[in-house]
């Protein structure tokens, strides 16, 4: 909003319009971003780009890893990958459609600093794989490398032991994420994110549970996910996957906006039962077929949401830029008259 | 799949290969004796922990902050 000043009874606007090549950080017009902060500077940068007719996001070299449209045979010969999804086996299982579920959106109190976003929880039978539990469990260790998630660049076993016949494993999963430059102002420039994955495999009860939580993303967006692989009670040759994910956003400027985005994207849409699940599956299918659905998809979705934020911001900034220009023009015409 | 520590990659591959065999051929068949890959695991672990330290990745802190400490007892000190 331009500042208003009076001079000798003449009312006019004082507005600084950033000019190309000119530092515009002190622009005085209304800004959805907080003045003085990183966001503000980013916003100025965006305006500059817009005014220069350049694309603002994503910046070159920051393109997200492509999601292969079709599923290739898993390359995974390297073992002990980050667990959740069987690349080798589950990938070829043709039964993702049997997944059914709803996502419950949990509206936690909206705080400025700590907002629990959404719980995505497929219900009912969950996803299925046409493979016995043993096969799926074995494959789960080999999920990466996976052409469908090139983001995961490393997995390390931090701790592993058998206790009472149950295999306990703690793994550190490293992924590399690419954000539009704009979104980096929100998330930080951290490109490598780490997740902690704890799992238990009980061969006698045929249960494999994996809990993953991302560590860095890091202080701002937390994804907490649980995957359970169990044999299909009605058909031992099949395996069921149950999944629950909690996405938390905190300490992020524009938190409310992100909240809306995440809630809409993950919860509301997914909360419409079967139809919504269909939507989710369609969306995720290319990348994850089947049991390969895991934290990655949530992260990916979060990333997409951020892209949305970026484009929305672009729009807003465009408006602002427009308004500023308008004011500038007004000022000119006032002066002239 | 690589390790976070480049120096650990070979150790990791060896261990992973061993683990995968052990998991499907032994563990899932009821043999829970871990000794088969233990030597490989040990050297790999040492390498990883060193790498984590170098890269300042602290899983303990993470568990405390995010998981609310529910896994604390399982966290191994780096």
PDB file of N, CA and C in Angstrom, chain A residues 145-235:
ATOM      1  N   UNK A 145      18.307 -48.323  -4.963  1.00  0.00           N
ATOM      2  CA  UNK A 145      17.840 -47.236  -5.828  1.00  0.00           C
ATOM      3  C   UNK A 145      16.606 -47.627  -6.618  1.00  0.00           C
ATOM      4  N   UNK A 146      15.821 -46.648  -6.857  1.00  0.00           N
ATOM      5  CA  UNK A 146      14.566 -46.874  -7.533  1.00  0.00           C
ATOM      6  C   UNK A 146      14.388 -45.767  -8.556  1.00  0.00           C
ATOM      7  N   UNK A 147      14.133 -46.159  -9.803  1.00  0.00           N
ATOM      8  CA  UNK A 147      14.006 -45.122 -10.833  1.00  0.00           C
ATOM      9  C   UNK A 147      12.865 -44.158 -10.517  1.00  0.00           C
ATOM     10  N   UNK A 148      12.001 -44.581  -9.633  1.00  0.00           N
ATOM     11  CA  UNK A 148      10.864 -43.727  -9.328  1.00  0.00           C
ATOM     12  C   UNK A 148      11.094 -42.831  -8.148  1.00  0.00           C
ATOM     13  N   UNK A 149      12.191 -43.043  -7.529  1.00  0.00           N
ATOM     14  CA  UNK A 149      12.535 -42.068  -6.519  1.00  0.00           C
ATOM     15  C   UNK A 149      14.021 -41.835  -6.545  1.00  0.00           C
ATOM     16  N   UNK A 150      14.386 -40.963  -7.410  1.00  0.00           N
ATOM     17  CA  UNK A 150      15.806 -40.675  -7.516  1.00  0.00           C
ATOM     18  C   UNK A 150      16.241 -39.761  -6.390  1.00  0.00           C
ATOM     19  N   UNK A 151      15.270 -39.354  -5.594  1.00  0.00           N
ATOM     20  CA  UNK A 151      15.599 -38.438  -4.505  1.00  0.00           C
ATOM     21  C   UNK A 151      16.427 -39.125  -3.430  1.00  0.00           C
ATOM     22  N   UNK A 152      16.171 -40.402  -3.262  1.00  0.00           N
ATOM     23  CA  UNK A 152      16.914 -41.104  -2.218  1.00  0.00           C
ATOM     24  C   UNK A 152      18.316 -41.424  -2.702  1.00  0.00           C
ATOM     25  N   UNK A 153      19.269 -40.875  -2.027  1.00  0.00           N
ATOM     26  CA  UNK A 153      20.635 -41.043  -2.500  1.00  0.00           C
ATOM     27  C   UNK A 153      21.476 -41.902  -1.571  1.00  0.00           C
ATOM     28  N   UNK A 154      20.920 -42.220  -0.434  1.00  0.00           N
ATOM     29  CA  UNK A 154      21.702 -43.059   0.462  1.00  0.00           C
ATOM     30  C   UNK A 154      20.889 -43.664   1.585  1.00  0.00           C
ATOM     31  N   UNK A 155      21.289 -44.836   1.972  1.00  0.00           N
ATOM     32  CA  UNK A 155      20.661 -45.446   3.139  1.00  0.00           C
ATOM     33  C   UNK A 155      21.768 -46.068   3.974  1.00  0.00           C
ATOM     34  N   UNK A 156      21.645 -45.909   5.233  1.00  0.00           N
ATOM     35  CA  UNK A 156      22.643 -46.502   6.107  1.00  0.00           C
ATOM     36  C   UNK A 156      21.986 -47.149   7.314  1.00  0.00           C
ATOM     37  N   UNK A 157      22.466 -48.310   7.615  1.00  0.00           N
ATOM     38  CA  UNK A 157      21.975 -48.963   8.822  1.00  0.00           C
ATOM     39  C   UNK A 157      22.757 -48.410   9.996  1.00  0.00           C
ATOM     40  N   UNK A 158      22.036 -47.842  10.910  1.00  0.00           N
ATOM     41  CA  UNK A 158      22.690 -47.252  12.065  1.00  0.00           C
ATOM     42  C   UNK A 158      22.733 -48.256  13.211  1.00  0.00           C
ATOM     43  N   UNK A 159      21.694 -49.045  13.253  1.00  0.00           N
ATOM     44  CA  UNK A 159      21.614 -50.036  14.319  1.00  0.00           C
ATOM     45  C   UNK A 159      20.760 -51.195  13.833  1.00  0.00           C
ATOM     46  N   UNK A 160      21.163 -52.390  14.208  1.00  0.00           N
ATOM     47  CA  UNK A 160      20.347 -53.532  13.794  1.00  0.00           C
ATOM     48  C   UNK A 160      20.612 -54.696  14.732  1.00  0.00           C
ATOM     49  N   UNK A 161      19.534 -55.256  15.214  1.00  0.00           N
ATOM     50  CA  UNK A 161      19.724 -56.425  16.077  1.00  0.00           C
ATOM     51  C   UNK A 161      18.450 -57.251  16.157  1.00  0.00           C
ATOM     52  N   UNK A 162      18.631 -58.499  16.485  1.00  0.00           N
ATOM     53  CA  UNK A 162      17.487 -59.374  16.662  1.00  0.00           C
ATOM     54  C   UNK A 162      17.188 -59.472  18.150  1.00  0.00           C
ATOM     55  N   UNK A 163      15.958 -59.136  18.499  1.00  0.00           N
ATOM     56  CA  UNK A 163      15.544 -59.241  19.892  1.00  0.00           C
ATOM     57  C   UNK A 163      14.295 -60.106  19.949  1.00  0.00           C
ATOM     58  N   UNK A 164      14.383 -61.186  20.647  1.00  0.00           N
ATOM     59  CA  UNK A 164      13.252 -62.107  20.773  1.00  0.00           C
ATOM     60  C   UNK A 164      12.706 -62.513  19.407  1.00  0.00           C
ATOM     61  N   UNK A 165      13.572 -62.770  18.520  1.00  0.00           N
ATOM     62  CA  UNK A 165      13.133 -63.241  17.212  1.00  0.00           C
ATOM     63  C   UNK A 165      12.655 -62.144  16.278  1.00  0.00           C
ATOM     64  N   UNK A 166      12.695 -60.897  16.750  1.00  0.00           N
ATOM     65  CA  UNK A 166      12.246 -59.779  15.910  1.00  0.00           C
ATOM     66  C   UNK A 166      13.468 -58.952  15.478  1.00  0.00           C
ATOM     67  N   UNK A 167      13.533 -58.688  14.206  1.00  0.00           N
ATOM     68  CA  UNK A 167      14.652 -57.898  13.697  1.00  0.00           C
ATOM     69  C   UNK A 167      14.358 -56.405  13.819  1.00  0.00           C
ATOM     70  N   UNK A 168      15.167 -55.730  14.587  1.00  0.00           N
ATOM     71  CA  UNK A 168      15.008 -54.279  14.754  1.00  0.00           C
ATOM     72  C   UNK A 168      16.086 -53.575  13.946  1.00  0.00           C
ATOM     73  N   UNK A 169      15.663 -52.624  13.158  1.00  0.00           N
ATOM     74  CA  UNK A 169      16.629 -51.896  12.338  1.00  0.00           C
ATOM     75  C   UNK A 169      16.371 -50.406  12.418  1.00  0.00           C
ATOM     76  N   UNK A 170      17.426 -49.676  12.519  1.00  0.00           N
ATOM     77  CA  UNK A 170      17.331 -48.208  12.472  1.00  0.00           C
ATOM     78  C   UNK A 170      18.190 -47.759  11.302  1.00  0.00           C
ATOM     79  N   UNK A 171      17.551 -47.115  10.372  1.00  0.00           N
ATOM     80  CA  UNK A 171      18.309 -46.661   9.213  1.00  0.00           C
ATOM     81  C   UNK A 171      18.244 -45.145   9.051  1.00  0.00           C
ATOM     82  N   UNK A 172      19.270 -44.636   8.481  1.00  0.00           N
ATOM     83  CA  UNK A 172      19.328 -43.218   8.128  1.00  0.00           C
ATOM     84  C   UNK A 172      19.154 -43.136   6.620  1.00  0.00           C
ATOM     85  N   UNK A 173      18.130 -42.452   6.198  1.00  0.00           N
ATOM     86  CA  UNK A 173      17.853 -42.345   4.767  1.00  0.00           C
ATOM     87  C   UNK A 173      18.166 -40.926   4.304  1.00  0.00           C
ATOM     88  N   UNK A 174      18.998 -40.817   3.321  1.00  0.00           N
ATOM     89  CA  UNK A 174      19.362 -39.487   2.808  1.00  0.00           C
ATOM     90  C   UNK A 174      18.693 -39.263   1.464  1.00  0.00           C
ATOM     91  N   UNK A 175      18.059 -38.131   1.342  1.00  0.00           N
ATOM     92  CA  UNK A 175      17.464 -37.815   0.047  1.00  0.00           C
ATOM     93  C   UNK A 175      17.871 -36.419  -0.361  1.00  0.00           C
ATOM     94  N   UNK A 176      17.830 -36.213  -1.635  1.00  0.00           N
ATOM     95  CA  UNK A 176      18.141 -34.883  -2.124  1.00  0.00           C
ATOM     96  C   UNK A 176      16.864 -34.314  -2.721  1.00  0.00           C
ATOM     97  N   UNK A 177      16.548 -33.100  -2.333  1.00  0.00           N
ATOM     98  CA  UNK A 177      15.302 -32.483  -2.775  1.00  0.00           C
ATOM     99  C   UNK A 177      15.583 -31.176  -3.475  1.00  0.00           C
ATOM    100  N   UNK A 178      14.801 -30.970  -4.476  1.00  0.00           N
ATOM    101  CA  UNK A 178      14.998 -29.759  -5.256  1.00  0.00           C
ATOM    102  C   UNK A 178      13.795 -28.852  -5.086  1.00  0.00           C
ATOM    103  N   UNK A 179      14.032 -27.662  -4.665  1.00  0.00           N
ATOM    104  CA  UNK A 179      12.937 -26.722  -4.478  1.00  0.00           C
ATOM    105  C   UNK A 179      13.108 -25.549  -5.423  1.00  0.00           C
ATOM    106  N   UNK A 180      11.999 -24.981  -5.760  1.00  0.00           N
ATOM    107  CA  UNK A 180      12.121 -23.729  -6.493  1.00  0.00           C
ATOM    108  C   UNK A 180      12.867 -22.754  -5.595  1.00  0.00           C
ATOM    109  N   UNK A 181      13.556 -21.891  -6.208  1.00  0.00           N
ATOM    110  CA  UNK A 181      14.360 -20.971  -5.425  1.00  0.00           C
ATOM    111  C   UNK A 181      13.492 -20.216  -4.425  1.00  0.00           C
ATOM    112  N   UNK A 182      12.317 -19.887  -4.888  1.00  0.00           N
ATOM    113  CA  UNK A 182      11.428 -19.140  -4.024  1.00  0.00           C
ATOM    114  C   UNK A 182      11.122 -19.919  -2.749  1.00  0.00           C
ATOM    115  N   UNK A 183      10.827 -21.186  -2.929  1.00  0.00           N
ATOM    116  CA  UNK A 183      10.439 -22.004  -1.779  1.00  0.00           C
ATOM    117  C   UNK A 183      11.602 -22.223  -0.828  1.00  0.00           C
ATOM    118  N   UNK A 184      12.775 -22.095  -1.326  1.00  0.00           N
ATOM    119  CA  UNK A 184      13.921 -22.277  -0.456  1.00  0.00           C
ATOM    120  C   UNK A 184      13.939 -21.244   0.658  1.00  0.00           C
ATOM    121  N   UNK A 185      13.292 -20.136   0.389  1.00  0.00           N
ATOM    122  CA  UNK A 185      13.212 -19.120   1.437  1.00  0.00           C
ATOM    123  C   UNK A 185      12.401 -19.649   2.610  1.00  0.00           C
ATOM    124  N   UNK A 186      11.485 -20.524   2.309  1.00  0.00           N
ATOM    125  CA  UNK A 186      10.673 -21.112   3.363  1.00  0.00           C
ATOM    126  C   UNK A 186      11.377 -22.263   4.041  1.00  0.00           C
ATOM    127  N   UNK A 187      11.948 -23.074   3.250  1.00  0.00           N
ATOM    128  CA  UNK A 187      12.451 -24.346   3.753  1.00  0.00           C
ATOM    129  C   UNK A 187      13.919 -24.276   4.084  1.00  0.00           C
ATOM    130  N   UNK A 188      14.544 -23.272   3.598  1.00  0.00           N
ATOM    131  CA  UNK A 188      15.980 -23.211   3.764  1.00  0.00           C
ATOM    132  C   UNK A 188      16.597 -23.858   2.560  1.00  0.00           C
ATOM    133  N   UNK A 189      17.857 -23.664   2.417  1.00  0.00           N
ATOM    134  CA  UNK A 189      18.469 -24.144   1.196  1.00  0.00           C
ATOM    135  C   UNK A 189      18.867 -25.598   1.302  1.00  0.00           C
ATOM    136  N   UNK A 190      18.580 -26.182   2.460  1.00  0.00           N
ATOM    137  CA  UNK A 190      18.975 -27.574   2.666  1.00  0.00           C
ATOM    138  C   UNK A 190      18.468 -28.435   1.529  1.00  0.00           C
ATOM    139  N   UNK A 191      19.370 -29.007   0.848  1.00  0.00           N
ATOM    140  CA  UNK A 191      18.959 -29.819  -0.271  1.00  0.00           C
ATOM    141  C   UNK A 191      18.987 -31.285   0.076  1.00  0.00           C
ATOM    142  N   UNK A 192      19.882 -31.623   0.961  1.00  0.00           N
ATOM    143  CA  UNK A 192      19.912 -33.018   1.373  1.00  0.00           C
ATOM    144  C   UNK A 192      19.141 -33.146   2.673  1.00  0.00           C
ATOM    145  N   UNK A 193      18.178 -34.000   2.634  1.00  0.00           N
ATOM    146  CA  UNK A 193      17.375 -34.200   3.825  1.00  0.00           C
ATOM    147  C   UNK A 193      17.595 -35.604   4.354  1.00  0.00           C
ATOM    148  N   UNK A 194      17.498 -35.712   5.640  1.00  0.00           N
ATOM    149  CA  UNK A 194      17.701 -37.009   6.257  1.00  0.00           C
ATOM    150  C   UNK A 194      16.427 -37.471   6.937  1.00  0.00           C
ATOM    151  N   UNK A 195      16.213 -38.762   6.849  1.00  0.00           N
ATOM    152  CA  UNK A 195      15.071 -39.342   7.533  1.00  0.00           C
ATOM    153  C   UNK A 195      15.550 -40.492   8.404  1.00  0.00           C
ATOM    154  N   UNK A 196      14.853 -40.635   9.484  1.00  0.00           N
ATOM    155  CA  UNK A 196      15.161 -41.734  10.394  1.00  0.00           C
ATOM    156  C   UNK A 196      14.091 -42.803  10.212  1.00  0.00           C
ATOM    157  N   UNK A 197      14.516 -43.987   9.913  1.00  0.00           N
ATOM    158  CA  UNK A 197      13.556 -45.065   9.686  1.00  0.00           C
ATOM    159  C   UNK A 197      13.822 -46.200  10.665  1.00  0.00           C
ATOM    160  N   UNK A 198      12.792 -46.524  11.407  1.00  0.00           N
ATOM    161  CA  UNK A 198      12.924 -47.649  12.339  1.00  0.00           C
ATOM    162  C   UNK A 198      11.965 -48.737  11.921  1.00  0.00           C
ATOM    163  N   UNK A 199      12.459 -49.928  11.953  1.00  0.00           N
ATOM    164  CA  UNK A 199      11.596 -51.011  11.487  1.00  0.00           C
ATOM    165  C   UNK A 199      11.708 -52.229  12.390  1.00  0.00           C
ATOM    166  N   UNK A 200      10.651 -53.005  12.325  1.00  0.00           N
ATOM    167  CA  UNK A 200      10.643 -54.285  13.033  1.00  0.00           C
ATOM    168  C   UNK A 200      10.096 -55.336  12.088  1.00  0.00           C
ATOM    169  N   UNK A 201      10.793 -56.430  12.028  1.00  0.00           N
ATOM    170  CA  UNK A 201      10.316 -57.542  11.209  1.00  0.00           C
ATOM    171  C   UNK A 201      10.141 -58.747  12.112  1.00  0.00           C
ATOM    172  N   UNK A 202       8.930 -59.217  12.167  1.00  0.00           N
ATOM    173  CA  UNK A 202       8.643 -60.389  12.983  1.00  0.00           C
ATOM    174  C   UNK A 202       8.247 -61.547  12.073  1.00  0.00           C
ATOM    175  N   UNK A 203       9.165 -62.454  11.859  1.00  0.00           N
ATOM    176  CA  UNK A 203       8.902 -63.526  10.896  1.00  0.00           C
ATOM    177  C   UNK A 203       7.852 -64.519  11.383  1.00  0.00           C
ATOM    178  N   UNK A 204       7.703 -64.653  12.677  1.00  0.00           N
ATOM    179  CA  UNK A 204       6.728 -65.651  13.120  1.00  0.00           C
ATOM    180  C   UNK A 204       5.307 -65.117  13.018  1.00  0.00           C
ATOM    181  N   UNK A 205       5.130 -63.847  13.307  1.00  0.00           N
ATOM    182  CA  UNK A 205       3.777 -63.298  13.140  1.00  0.00           C
ATOM    183  C   UNK A 205       3.610 -62.694  11.745  1.00  0.00           C
ATOM    184  N   UNK A 206       4.651 -62.730  10.966  1.00  0.00           N
ATOM    185  CA  UNK A 206       4.666 -62.180   9.608  1.00  0.00           C
ATOM    186  C   UNK A 206       4.196 -60.725   9.597  1.00  0.00           C
ATOM    187  N   UNK A 207       4.918 -59.923  10.295  1.00  0.00           N
ATOM    188  CA  UNK A 207       4.601 -58.497  10.368  1.00  0.00           C
ATOM    189  C   UNK A 207       5.864 -57.683  10.159  1.00  0.00           C
ATOM    190  N   UNK A 208       5.753 -56.719   9.292  1.00  0.00           N
ATOM    191  CA  UNK A 208       6.866 -55.791   9.107  1.00  0.00           C
ATOM    192  C   UNK A 208       6.324 -54.383   9.277  1.00  0.00           C
ATOM    193  N   UNK A 209       6.895 -53.641  10.194  1.00  0.00           N
ATOM    194  CA  UNK A 209       6.438 -52.281  10.446  1.00  0.00           C
ATOM    195  C   UNK A 209       7.609 -51.332  10.278  1.00  0.00           C
ATOM    196  N   UNK A 210       7.376 -50.283   9.546  1.00  0.00           N
ATOM    197  CA  UNK A 210       8.420 -49.282   9.383  1.00  0.00           C
ATOM    198  C   UNK A 210       7.890 -47.912   9.761  1.00  0.00           C
ATOM    199  N   UNK A 211       8.646 -47.223  10.573  1.00  0.00           N
ATOM    200  CA  UNK A 211       8.273 -45.853  10.923  1.00  0.00           C
ATOM    201  C   UNK A 211       9.362 -44.924  10.435  1.00  0.00           C
ATOM    202  N   UNK A 212       8.940 -43.968   9.668  1.00  0.00           N
ATOM    203  CA  UNK A 212       9.920 -43.046   9.101  1.00  0.00           C
ATOM    204  C   UNK A 212       9.587 -41.626   9.507  1.00  0.00           C
ATOM    205  N   UNK A 213      10.598 -40.909   9.849  1.00  0.00           N
ATOM    206  CA  UNK A 213      10.384 -39.498  10.144  1.00  0.00           C
ATOM    207  C   UNK A 213      11.519 -38.705   9.517  1.00  0.00           C
ATOM    208  N   UNK A 214      11.158 -37.643   8.861  1.00  0.00           N
ATOM    209  CA  UNK A 214      12.238 -36.877   8.260  1.00  0.00           C
ATOM    210  C   UNK A 214      12.885 -35.957   9.287  1.00  0.00           C
ATOM    211  N   UNK A 215      14.145 -35.832   9.162  1.00  0.00           N
ATOM    212  CA  UNK A 215      14.906 -35.114  10.185  1.00  0.00           C
ATOM    213  C   UNK A 215      15.151 -33.660   9.834  1.00  0.00           C
ATOM    214  N   UNK A 216      15.520 -33.477   8.615  1.00  0.00           N
ATOM    215  CA  UNK A 216      15.832 -32.103   8.229  1.00  0.00           C
ATOM    216  C   UNK A 216      14.682 -31.707   7.333  1.00  0.00           C
ATOM    217  N   UNK A 217      14.309 -31.053   6.747  1.00  0.00           N
ATOM    218  CA  UNK A 217      13.287 -30.540   5.813  1.00  0.00           C
ATOM    219  C   UNK A 217      12.672 -29.342   6.403  1.00  0.00           C
ATOM    220  N   UNK A 218      12.601 -29.206   7.119  1.00  0.00           N
ATOM    221  CA  UNK A 218      13.449 -29.994   7.912  1.00  0.00           C
ATOM    222  C   UNK A 218      13.124 -29.497   9.237  1.00  0.00           C
ATOM    223  N   UNK A 219      13.370 -28.401   9.654  1.00  0.00           N
ATOM    224  CA  UNK A 219      12.758 -27.962  10.902  1.00  0.00           C
ATOM    225  C   UNK A 219      11.329 -27.554  10.623  1.00  0.00           C
ATOM    226  N   UNK A 220      10.997 -27.417   9.396  1.00  0.00           N
ATOM    227  CA  UNK A 220       9.727 -26.793   9.062  1.00  0.00           C
ATOM    228  C   UNK A 220       8.620 -27.764   8.687  1.00  0.00           C
ATOM    229  N   UNK A 221       8.988 -28.732   7.946  1.00  0.00           N
ATOM    230  CA  UNK A 221       7.979 -29.699   7.541  1.00  0.00           C
ATOM    231  C   UNK A 221       8.421 -31.066   8.018  1.00  0.00           C
ATOM    232  N   UNK A 222       7.601 -31.655   8.837  1.00  0.00           N
ATOM    233  CA  UNK A 222       7.940 -32.982   9.324  1.00  0.00           C
ATOM    234  C   UNK A 222       6.943 -33.981   8.782  1.00  0.00           C
ATOM    235  N   UNK A 223       7.442 -35.063   8.321  1.00  0.00           N
ATOM    236  CA  UNK A 223       6.566 -36.121   7.843  1.00  0.00           C
ATOM    237  C   UNK A 223       6.839 -37.359   8.675  1.00  0.00           C
ATOM    238  N   UNK A 224       5.804 -37.827   9.282  1.00  0.00           N
ATOM    239  CA  UNK A 224       5.921 -38.969  10.170  1.00  0.00           C
ATOM    240  C   UNK A 224       5.066 -40.072   9.582  1.00  0.00           C
ATOM    241  N   UNK A 225       5.681 -41.141   9.233  1.00  0.00           N
ATOM    242  CA  UNK A 225       4.944 -42.157   8.488  1.00  0.00           C
ATOM    243  C   UNK A 225       5.113 -43.545   9.087  1.00  0.00           C
ATOM    244  N   UNK A 226       4.042 -44.290   9.024  1.00  0.00           N
ATOM    245  CA  UNK A 226       4.112 -45.678   9.464  1.00  0.00           C
ATOM    246  C   UNK A 226       3.586 -46.597   8.362  1.00  0.00           C
ATOM    247  N   UNK A 227       4.332 -47.609   8.088  1.00  0.00           N
ATOM    248  CA  UNK A 227       3.916 -48.610   7.101  1.00  0.00           C
ATOM    249  C   UNK A 227       3.862 -49.966   7.785  1.00  0.00           C
ATOM    250  N   UNK A 228       2.819 -50.698   7.481  1.00  0.00           N
ATOM    251  CA  UNK A 228       2.708 -52.047   8.041  1.00  0.00           C
ATOM    252  C   UNK A 228       2.457 -53.051   6.924  1.00  0.00           C
ATOM    253  N   UNK A 229       3.317 -53.994   6.832  1.00  0.00           N
ATOM    254  CA  UNK A 229       3.123 -55.069   5.862  1.00  0.00           C
ATOM    255  C   UNK A 229       2.651 -56.310   6.592  1.00  0.00           C
ATOM    256  N   UNK A 230       1.495 -56.792   6.186  1.00  0.00           N
ATOM    257  CA  UNK A 230       0.995 -58.020   6.788  1.00  0.00           C
ATOM    258  C   UNK A 230       0.427 -58.912   5.691  1.00  0.00           C
ATOM    259  N   UNK A 231       0.383 -60.207   5.945  1.00  0.00           N
ATOM    260  CA  UNK A 231      -0.215 -61.094   4.953  1.00  0.00           C
ATOM    261  C   UNK A 231      -1.717 -60.813   4.863  1.00  0.00           C
ATOM    262  N   UNK A 232      -2.246 -60.981   3.683  1.00  0.00           N
ATOM    263  CA  UNK A 232      -3.684 -60.858   3.500  1.00  0.00           C
ATOM    264  C   UNK A 232      -4.347 -62.052   4.181  1.00  0.00           C
ATOM    265  N   UNK A 233      -5.184 -61.773   5.162  1.00  0.00           N
ATOM    266  CA  UNK A 233      -5.795 -62.886   5.898  1.00  0.00           C
ATOM    267  C   UNK A 233      -6.613 -63.810   4.998  1.00  0.00           C
ATOM    268  N   UNK A 234      -7.133 -63.256   3.935  1.00  0.00           N
ATOM    269  CA  UNK A 234      -7.972 -64.093   3.079  1.00  0.00           C
ATOM    270  C   UNK A 234      -7.166 -64.785   1.980  1.00  0.00           C
ATOM    271  N   UNK A 235      -5.945 -64.379   1.830  1.00  0.00           N
ATOM    272  CA  UNK A 235      -5.111 -64.999   0.812  1.00  0.00           C
ATOM    273  C   UNK A 235      -3.638 -64.843   1.185  1.00  0.00           C
TER     274      UNK A 235
END
